[in-house]
Amino acid sequence: MNRIIRFVAPLLALFAAGIVPAFSQATAPVLPAIVIQQVSAEDSDVYATLLARNNEITKEKLGFENYFRIYLGVTAGMDTGELFVVTAGESFATLSKNTTAVFALPDLIARRGQLDAVRTLGPQTSWKAVRWGGTHKGAWIYNSWVNVSDEAAYLAAIDELRGVLNGLGFQDCHMNVYRAVAGRSEATHFVSVNTPSAERLAANLDAISNDPTVAKWFASSAKLRTVVRNGTYREITQ
């Protein structure tokens, strides 16, 4: 059965004389930018395996660790069972340089036919982080797509929620917020809570579902955003 995979185009920084190491998954020197390319694949497992080999080649030739990061929709509505391939970089200004450098690699060019045989490229969207807390390797994630009426006020509210979750012992659950830049179809932003394990994600979901302080936050922030959809995901990068 066909699956829809969202494939994020590379956005890694380049210096004038050469390519610098890939964007850090633990800390960010700047707010990252991403481009999401939707891909329809006949067999998502085959596609994920092919991308894993592309990761190996990219690391060998350019030094990028896990250039393509792969996520699976777990309890995610229309995304359940689907794959999402994510890469991140420092800015949109470096996108064309990185894309040229990576996809000009002879080994990747030779493998392009294998990818084309199992995929059809779909719509593409661009996102810019406006709040960044970091990510975990092998993360379990809760994403919410929202329409925001006042970004500055909403980010201030997210900071308040960050404080509430810290008070509940969730310092290890990172919070990232992205703004739609181009290709928007349903939401102005998405909020991503990045946790280190299935157990921590479940505990976080219990907190946001049952804690009265969190409930108060949801009520007070409702005027700033409308939730479009949400779901849970996990990283399955090989």
PDB file of C-alpha atoms in Angstrom:
ATOM      1  CA  MET A   1       0.000   0.000   0.000  1.00  0.00           C
ATOM      2  CA  ASN A   2       1.255   3.462  -0.835  1.00  0.00           C
ATOM      3  CA  ARG A   3       2.375   5.622   2.049  1.00  0.00           C
ATOM      4  CA  ILE A   4       2.959   9.355   2.180  1.00  0.00           C
ATOM      5  CA  ILE A   5       6.385  10.327   3.388  1.00  0.00           C
ATOM      6  CA  ARG A   6       7.393  13.882   4.125  1.00  0.00           C
ATOM      7  CA  PHE A   7      10.962  14.333   3.083  1.00  0.00           C
ATOM      8  CA  VAL A   8      12.754  17.410   4.335  1.00  0.00           C
ATOM      9  CA  ALA A   9      15.299  18.836   1.899  1.00  0.00           C
ATOM     10  CA  PRO A  10      18.844  19.474   3.231  1.00  0.00           C
ATOM     11  CA  LEU A  11      19.601  22.785   4.924  1.00  0.00           C
ATOM     12  CA  LEU A  12      23.151  22.434   6.264  1.00  0.00           C
ATOM     13  CA  ALA A  13      25.577  25.349   6.497  1.00  0.00           C
ATOM     14  CA  LEU A  14      28.388  25.886   3.971  1.00  0.00           C
ATOM     15  CA  PHE A  15      31.380  28.178   4.222  1.00  0.00           C
ATOM     16  CA  ALA A  16      32.783  29.805   1.114  1.00  0.00           C
ATOM     17  CA  ALA A  17      35.707  27.393   0.814  1.00  0.00           C
ATOM     18  CA  GLY A  18      33.990  24.217   1.902  1.00  0.00           C
ATOM     19  CA  ILE A  19      31.283  22.396   3.783  1.00  0.00           C
ATOM     20  CA  VAL A  20      31.010  22.644   7.585  1.00  0.00           C
ATOM     21  CA  PRO A  21      29.720  19.835   9.852  1.00  0.00           C
ATOM     22  CA  ALA A  22      25.995  19.135   9.870  1.00  0.00           C
ATOM     23  CA  PHE A  23      23.548  20.970  12.101  1.00  0.00           C
ATOM     24  CA  SER A  24      23.767  19.740  15.702  1.00  0.00           C
ATOM     25  CA  GLN A  25      20.835  17.713  16.997  1.00  0.00           C
ATOM     26  CA  ALA A  26      21.644  18.617  20.607  1.00  0.00           C
ATOM     27  CA  THR A  27      22.122  22.380  20.471  1.00  0.00           C
ATOM     28  CA  ALA A  28      21.519  25.028  17.821  1.00  0.00           C
ATOM     29  CA  PRO A  29      23.711  28.071  17.190  1.00  0.00           C
ATOM     30  CA  VAL A  30      20.737  29.654  15.414  1.00  0.00           C
ATOM     31  CA  LEU A  31      17.059  28.876  14.900  1.00  0.00           C
ATOM     32  CA  PRO A  32      16.960  26.129  12.231  1.00  0.00           C
ATOM     33  CA  ALA A  33      15.131  26.261   8.911  1.00  0.00           C
ATOM     34  CA  ILE A  34      13.569  23.219   7.244  1.00  0.00           C
ATOM     35  CA  VAL A  35      11.935  22.366   3.935  1.00  0.00           C
ATOM     36  CA  ILE A  36       9.400  19.528   3.867  1.00  0.00           C
ATOM     37  CA  GLN A  37       8.946  17.629   0.616  1.00  0.00           C
ATOM     38  CA  GLN A  38       6.006  15.230   0.485  1.00  0.00           C
ATOM     39  CA  VAL A  39       6.828  11.908  -1.182  1.00  0.00           C
ATOM     40  CA  SER A  40       4.487   9.070  -2.132  1.00  0.00           C
ATOM     41  CA  ALA A  41       6.281   5.695  -1.909  1.00  0.00           C
ATOM     42  CA  GLU A  42       5.056   2.251  -2.855  1.00  0.00           C
ATOM     43  CA  ASP A  43       7.011   0.647   0.000  1.00  0.00           C
ATOM     44  CA  SER A  44       8.060   2.925   2.841  1.00  0.00           C
ATOM     45  CA  ASP A  45      10.395   0.296   4.368  1.00  0.00           C
ATOM     46  CA  VAL A  46      12.332   0.023   1.110  1.00  0.00           C
ATOM     47  CA  TYR A  47      12.483   3.811   0.837  1.00  0.00           C
ATOM     48  CA  ALA A  48      13.753   4.168   4.426  1.00  0.00           C
ATOM     49  CA  THR A  49      16.477   1.594   3.770  1.00  0.00           C
ATOM     50  CA  LEU A  50      17.581   3.421   0.628  1.00  0.00           C
ATOM     51  CA  LEU A  51      17.786   6.693   2.578  1.00  0.00           C
ATOM     52  CA  ALA A  52      19.857   4.967   5.271  1.00  0.00           C
ATOM     53  CA  ARG A  53      22.432   4.110   2.611  1.00  0.00           C
ATOM     54  CA  ASN A  54      22.305   7.715   1.412  1.00  0.00           C
ATOM     55  CA  ASN A  55      23.111   8.736   5.006  1.00  0.00           C
ATOM     56  CA  GLU A  56      26.182   6.509   4.947  1.00  0.00           C
ATOM     57  CA  ILE A  57      27.374   7.954   1.641  1.00  0.00           C
ATOM     58  CA  THR A  58      26.768  11.534   2.740  1.00  0.00           C
ATOM     59  CA  LYS A  59      28.732  10.965   5.945  1.00  0.00           C
ATOM     60  CA  GLU A  60      31.604   9.337   4.050  1.00  0.00           C
ATOM     61  CA  LYS A  61      31.851  12.128   1.466  1.00  0.00           C
ATOM     62  CA  LEU A  62      30.782  15.260   3.368  1.00  0.00           C
ATOM     63  CA  GLY A  63      30.969  14.364   7.051  1.00  0.00           C
ATOM     64  CA  PHE A  64      27.251  14.794   7.788  1.00  0.00           C
ATOM     65  CA  GLU A  65      25.959  12.478  10.527  1.00  0.00           C
ATOM     66  CA  ASN A  66      22.457  11.101   9.834  1.00  0.00           C
ATOM     67  CA  TYR A  67      21.764  13.672   7.128  1.00  0.00           C
ATOM     68  CA  PHE A  68      18.251  12.270   6.719  1.00  0.00           C
ATOM     69  CA  ARG A  69      16.368  11.641   9.990  1.00  0.00           C
ATOM     70  CA  ILE A  70      13.350   9.346   9.696  1.00  0.00           C
ATOM     71  CA  TYR A  71      10.179   9.506  11.834  1.00  0.00           C
ATOM     72  CA  LEU A  72       7.122   7.260  11.980  1.00  0.00           C
ATOM     73  CA  GLY A  73       3.585   8.436  12.746  1.00  0.00           C
ATOM     74  CA  VAL A  74       2.351   6.444  15.770  1.00  0.00           C
ATOM     75  CA  THR A  75      -0.974   7.909  16.929  1.00  0.00           C
ATOM     76  CA  ALA A  76      -1.219  10.646  14.339  1.00  0.00           C
ATOM     77  CA  GLY A  77      -4.545  10.586  12.520  1.00  0.00           C
ATOM     78  CA  MET A  78      -3.917  10.687   8.783  1.00  0.00           C
ATOM     79  CA  ASP A  79      -0.173  10.405   9.460  1.00  0.00           C
ATOM     80  CA  THR A  80      -0.422   7.102  11.372  1.00  0.00           C
ATOM     81  CA  GLY A  81       1.997   4.573   9.909  1.00  0.00           C
ATOM     82  CA  GLU A  82       3.551   7.188   7.620  1.00  0.00           C
ATOM     83  CA  LEU A  83       7.217   8.154   7.477  1.00  0.00           C
ATOM     84  CA  PHE A  84       8.778  11.619   7.743  1.00  0.00           C
ATOM     85  CA  VAL A  85      12.377  12.302   6.752  1.00  0.00           C
ATOM     86  CA  VAL A  86      13.786  15.409   8.424  1.00  0.00           C
ATOM     87  CA  THR A  87      16.964  17.409   7.966  1.00  0.00           C
ATOM     88  CA  ALA A  88      17.741  20.813   9.503  1.00  0.00           C
ATOM     89  CA  GLY A  89      20.101  23.675   8.820  1.00  0.00           C
ATOM     90  CA  GLU A  90      20.984  27.170   9.879  1.00  0.00           C
ATOM     91  CA  SER A  91      19.125  29.206   7.236  1.00  0.00           C
ATOM     92  CA  PHE A  92      17.295  29.188   3.922  1.00  0.00           C
ATOM     93  CA  ALA A  93      20.216  31.104   2.412  1.00  0.00           C
ATOM     94  CA  THR A  94      22.347  27.946   2.538  1.00  0.00           C
ATOM     95  CA  LEU A  95      19.668  25.669   1.031  1.00  0.00           C
ATOM     96  CA  SER A  96      20.715  25.885  -2.619  1.00  0.00           C
ATOM     97  CA  LYS A  97      24.411  25.451  -1.776  1.00  0.00           C
ATOM     98  CA  ASN A  98      23.714  22.376   0.343  1.00  0.00           C
ATOM     99  CA  THR A  99      21.285  20.853  -2.121  1.00  0.00           C
ATOM    100  CA  THR A 100      23.838  21.281  -4.910  1.00  0.00           C
ATOM    101  CA  ALA A 101      26.656  19.816  -2.817  1.00  0.00           C
ATOM    102  CA  VAL A 102      24.755  16.761  -1.586  1.00  0.00           C
ATOM    103  CA  PHE A 103      22.892  15.823  -4.731  1.00  0.00           C
ATOM    104  CA  ALA A 104      25.937  16.367  -6.933  1.00  0.00           C
ATOM    105  CA  LEU A 105      27.693  13.494  -5.179  1.00  0.00           C
ATOM    106  CA  PRO A 106      28.343  10.859  -7.886  1.00  0.00           C
ATOM    107  CA  ASP A 107      27.290   8.006  -5.595  1.00  0.00           C
ATOM    108  CA  LEU A 108      23.940   9.662  -4.876  1.00  0.00           C
ATOM    109  CA  ILE A 109      23.399  10.438  -8.558  1.00  0.00           C
ATOM    110  CA  ALA A 110      23.994   6.751  -9.321  1.00  0.00           C
ATOM    111  CA  ARG A 111      21.371   5.784  -6.723  1.00  0.00           C
ATOM    112  CA  ARG A 112      18.745   8.295  -7.828  1.00  0.00           C
ATOM    113  CA  GLY A 113      17.087   5.808 -10.146  1.00  0.00           C
ATOM    114  CA  GLN A 114      16.494   3.440  -7.234  1.00  0.00           C
ATOM    115  CA  LEU A 115      14.702   6.196  -5.312  1.00  0.00           C
ATOM    116  CA  ASP A 116      12.699   7.344  -8.326  1.00  0.00           C
ATOM    117  CA  ALA A 117      11.502   3.773  -8.858  1.00  0.00           C
ATOM    118  CA  VAL A 118       9.722   3.722  -5.481  1.00  0.00           C
ATOM    119  CA  ARG A 119       8.598   7.348  -5.027  1.00  0.00           C
ATOM    120  CA  THR A 120       6.561  10.217  -6.441  1.00  0.00           C
ATOM    121  CA  LEU A 121       7.418  13.710  -5.239  1.00  0.00           C
ATOM    122  CA  GLY A 122       4.504  15.755  -3.891  1.00  0.00           C
ATOM    123  CA  PRO A 123       4.038  19.275  -2.463  1.00  0.00           C
ATOM    124  CA  GLN A 124       6.836  21.095  -0.672  1.00  0.00           C
ATOM    125  CA  THR A 125       6.635  23.417   2.352  1.00  0.00           C
ATOM    126  CA  SER A 126       9.179  25.589   4.164  1.00  0.00           C
ATOM    127  CA  TRP A 127       9.317  26.146   7.950  1.00  0.00           C
ATOM    128  CA  LYS A 128      11.450  28.331  10.215  1.00  0.00           C
ATOM    129  CA  ALA A 129      11.964  27.644  13.909  1.00  0.00           C
ATOM    130  CA  VAL A 130      10.873  30.570  16.069  1.00  0.00           C
ATOM    131  CA  ARG A 131      11.556  28.716  19.314  1.00  0.00           C
ATOM    132  CA  TRP A 132      14.201  26.003  19.702  1.00  0.00           C
ATOM    133  CA  GLY A 133      14.790  23.672  22.631  1.00  0.00           C
ATOM    134  CA  GLY A 134      16.685  20.868  20.901  1.00  0.00           C
ATOM    135  CA  THR A 135      16.048  17.233  19.958  1.00  0.00           C
ATOM    136  CA  HIS A 136      16.818  13.732  21.207  1.00  0.00           C
ATOM    137  CA  LYS A 137      18.293  10.887  19.186  1.00  0.00           C
ATOM    138  CA  GLY A 138      15.607   8.213  18.871  1.00  0.00           C
ATOM    139  CA  ALA A 139      13.010  10.737  20.041  1.00  0.00           C
ATOM    140  CA  TRP A 140       9.325  10.177  20.738  1.00  0.00           C
ATOM    141  CA  ILE A 141       7.449  13.337  19.718  1.00  0.00           C
ATOM    142  CA  TYR A 142       4.114  15.087  20.168  1.00  0.00           C
ATOM    143  CA  ASN A 143       3.357  17.538  17.322  1.00  0.00           C
ATOM    144  CA  SER A 144       0.505  20.047  17.157  1.00  0.00           C
ATOM    145  CA  TRP A 145      -0.326  22.108  14.052  1.00  0.00           C
ATOM    146  CA  VAL A 146      -1.932  25.418  15.009  1.00  0.00           C
ATOM    147  CA  ASN A 147      -3.171  28.676  13.518  1.00  0.00           C
ATOM    148  CA  VAL A 148      -1.683  31.475  15.629  1.00  0.00           C
ATOM    149  CA  SER A 149      -3.190  34.961  15.798  1.00  0.00           C
ATOM    150  CA  ASP A 150      -0.305  36.673  17.649  1.00  0.00           C
ATOM    151  CA  GLU A 151       3.071  34.946  17.346  1.00  0.00           C
ATOM    152  CA  ALA A 152       4.915  36.984  19.975  1.00  0.00           C
ATOM    153  CA  ALA A 153       2.168  36.455  22.532  1.00  0.00           C
ATOM    154  CA  TYR A 154       1.947  32.762  21.701  1.00  0.00           C
ATOM    155  CA  LEU A 155       5.698  32.262  22.101  1.00  0.00           C
ATOM    156  CA  ALA A 156       5.501  34.008  25.461  1.00  0.00           C
ATOM    157  CA  ALA A 157       2.703  31.594  26.382  1.00  0.00           C
ATOM    158  CA  ILE A 158       4.856  28.642  25.262  1.00  0.00           C
ATOM    159  CA  ASP A 159       7.592  29.900  27.581  1.00  0.00           C
ATOM    160  CA  GLU A 160       5.030  29.850  30.401  1.00  0.00           C
ATOM    161  CA  LEU A 161       4.093  26.268  29.504  1.00  0.00           C
ATOM    162  CA  ARG A 162       7.806  25.403  29.484  1.00  0.00           C
ATOM    163  CA  GLY A 163       7.999  26.636  33.078  1.00  0.00           C
ATOM    164  CA  VAL A 164       4.934  24.628  34.071  1.00  0.00           C
ATOM    165  CA  LEU A 165       6.360  21.432  32.558  1.00  0.00           C
ATOM    166  CA  ASN A 166       9.707  22.066  34.246  1.00  0.00           C
ATOM    167  CA  GLY A 167       7.861  22.245  37.543  1.00  0.00           C
ATOM    168  CA  LEU A 168       6.318  18.864  36.793  1.00  0.00           C
ATOM    169  CA  GLY A 169       9.736  17.311  36.130  1.00  0.00           C
ATOM    170  CA  PHE A 170       9.788  17.412  32.320  1.00  0.00           C
ATOM    171  CA  GLN A 171      13.039  19.307  31.797  1.00  0.00           C
ATOM    172  CA  ASP A 172      14.113  16.541  29.391  1.00  0.00           C
ATOM    173  CA  CYS A 173      11.138  17.177  27.080  1.00  0.00           C
ATOM    174  CA  HIS A 174      12.297  19.814  24.582  1.00  0.00           C
ATOM    175  CA  MET A 175       9.844  22.283  23.013  1.00  0.00           C
ATOM    176  CA  ASN A 176      10.274  23.589  19.451  1.00  0.00           C
ATOM    177  CA  VAL A 177       7.975  25.911  17.489  1.00  0.00           C
ATOM    178  CA  TYR A 178       8.104  26.359  13.689  1.00  0.00           C
ATOM    179  CA  ARG A 179       6.472  29.028  11.521  1.00  0.00           C
ATOM    180  CA  ALA A 180       5.183  28.266   8.016  1.00  0.00           C
ATOM    181  CA  VAL A 181       7.217  30.217   5.452  1.00  0.00           C
ATOM    182  CA  ALA A 182       6.148  28.887   2.042  1.00  0.00           C
ATOM    183  CA  GLY A 183       3.630  26.344   0.817  1.00  0.00           C
ATOM    184  CA  ARG A 184       1.314  26.701   3.798  1.00  0.00           C
ATOM    185  CA  SER A 185      -1.918  24.741   3.424  1.00  0.00           C
ATOM    186  CA  GLU A 186      -3.433  24.304   6.893  1.00  0.00           C
ATOM    187  CA  ALA A 187      -1.538  25.904   9.788  1.00  0.00           C
ATOM    188  CA  THR A 188       0.622  28.929  10.514  1.00  0.00           C
ATOM    189  CA  HIS A 189       2.832  27.027  12.984  1.00  0.00           C
ATOM    190  CA  PHE A 190       3.544  23.651  14.459  1.00  0.00           C
ATOM    191  CA  VAL A 191       4.687  22.923  18.008  1.00  0.00           C
ATOM    192  CA  SER A 192       6.911  19.885  18.585  1.00  0.00           C
ATOM    193  CA  VAL A 193       7.504  18.366  22.035  1.00  0.00           C
ATOM    194  CA  ASN A 194      10.587  16.168  21.689  1.00  0.00           C
ATOM    195  CA  THR A 195      11.009  13.497  24.397  1.00  0.00           C
ATOM    196  CA  PRO A 196      13.740  10.864  24.935  1.00  0.00           C
ATOM    197  CA  SER A 197      11.533   7.747  25.161  1.00  0.00           C
ATOM    198  CA  ALA A 198       8.059   6.276  24.792  1.00  0.00           C
ATOM    199  CA  GLU A 199       7.706   6.309  28.574  1.00  0.00           C
ATOM    200  CA  ARG A 200       8.552  10.000  28.852  1.00  0.00           C
ATOM    201  CA  LEU A 201       6.176  10.864  26.029  1.00  0.00           C
ATOM    202  CA  ALA A 202       3.369   8.939  27.748  1.00  0.00           C
ATOM    203  CA  ALA A 203       4.081  10.701  31.045  1.00  0.00           C
ATOM    204  CA  ASN A 204       4.058  14.060  29.245  1.00  0.00           C
ATOM    205  CA  LEU A 205       0.712  13.252  27.606  1.00  0.00           C
ATOM    206  CA  ASP A 206      -0.706  12.326  31.030  1.00  0.00           C
ATOM    207  CA  ALA A 207       0.459  15.667  32.400  1.00  0.00           C
ATOM    208  CA  ILE A 208      -1.032  17.770  29.616  1.00  0.00           C
ATOM    209  CA  SER A 209      -4.264  15.757  29.831  1.00  0.00           C
ATOM    210  CA  ASN A 210      -4.740  15.755  33.609  1.00  0.00           C
ATOM    211  CA  ASP A 211      -2.710  18.420  35.385  1.00  0.00           C
ATOM    212  CA  PRO A 212      -4.858  21.397  36.471  1.00  0.00           C
ATOM    213  CA  THR A 213      -2.032  23.889  35.930  1.00  0.00           C
ATOM    214  CA  VAL A 214      -1.626  22.727  32.338  1.00  0.00           C
ATOM    215  CA  ALA A 215      -5.398  22.864  31.868  1.00  0.00           C
ATOM    216  CA  LYS A 216      -5.340  26.479  33.060  1.00  0.00           C
ATOM    217  CA  TRP A 217      -2.605  27.229  30.525  1.00  0.00           C
ATOM    218  CA  PHE A 218      -4.658  25.712  27.693  1.00  0.00           C
ATOM    219  CA  ALA A 219      -7.642  27.845  28.676  1.00  0.00           C
ATOM    220  CA  SER A 220      -5.631  31.067  28.874  1.00  0.00           C
ATOM    221  CA  SER A 221      -3.818  30.472  25.569  1.00  0.00           C
ATOM    222  CA  ALA A 222      -6.915  29.445  23.589  1.00  0.00           C
ATOM    223  CA  LYS A 223      -7.416  33.015  22.364  1.00  0.00           C
ATOM    224  CA  LEU A 224      -3.988  32.935  20.725  1.00  0.00           C
ATOM    225  CA  ARG A 225      -4.289  29.761  18.663  1.00  0.00           C
ATOM    226  CA  THR A 226      -6.607  27.248  17.039  1.00  0.00           C
ATOM    227  CA  VAL A 227      -5.436  23.646  16.921  1.00  0.00           C
ATOM    228  CA  VAL A 228      -5.722  22.115  13.429  1.00  0.00           C
ATOM    229  CA  ARG A 229      -4.466  18.595  14.238  1.00  0.00           C
ATOM    230  CA  ASN A 230      -1.905  16.755  16.346  1.00  0.00           C
ATOM    231  CA  GLY A 231      -0.227  13.396  16.739  1.00  0.00           C
ATOM    232  CA  THR A 232       2.616  11.333  18.180  1.00  0.00           C
ATOM    233  CA  TYR A 233       5.694  10.221  16.245  1.00  0.00           C
ATOM    234  CA  ARG A 234       8.939   8.341  16.899  1.00  0.00           C
ATOM    235  CA  GLU A 235      12.355   8.460  15.274  1.00  0.00           C
ATOM    236  CA  ILE A 236      13.347   5.298  13.398  1.00  0.00           C
ATOM    237  CA  THR A 237      16.567   6.525  11.778  1.00  0.00           C
ATOM    238  CA  GLN A 238      18.741   3.483  11.032  1.00  0.00           C
TER     239      GLN A 238
END
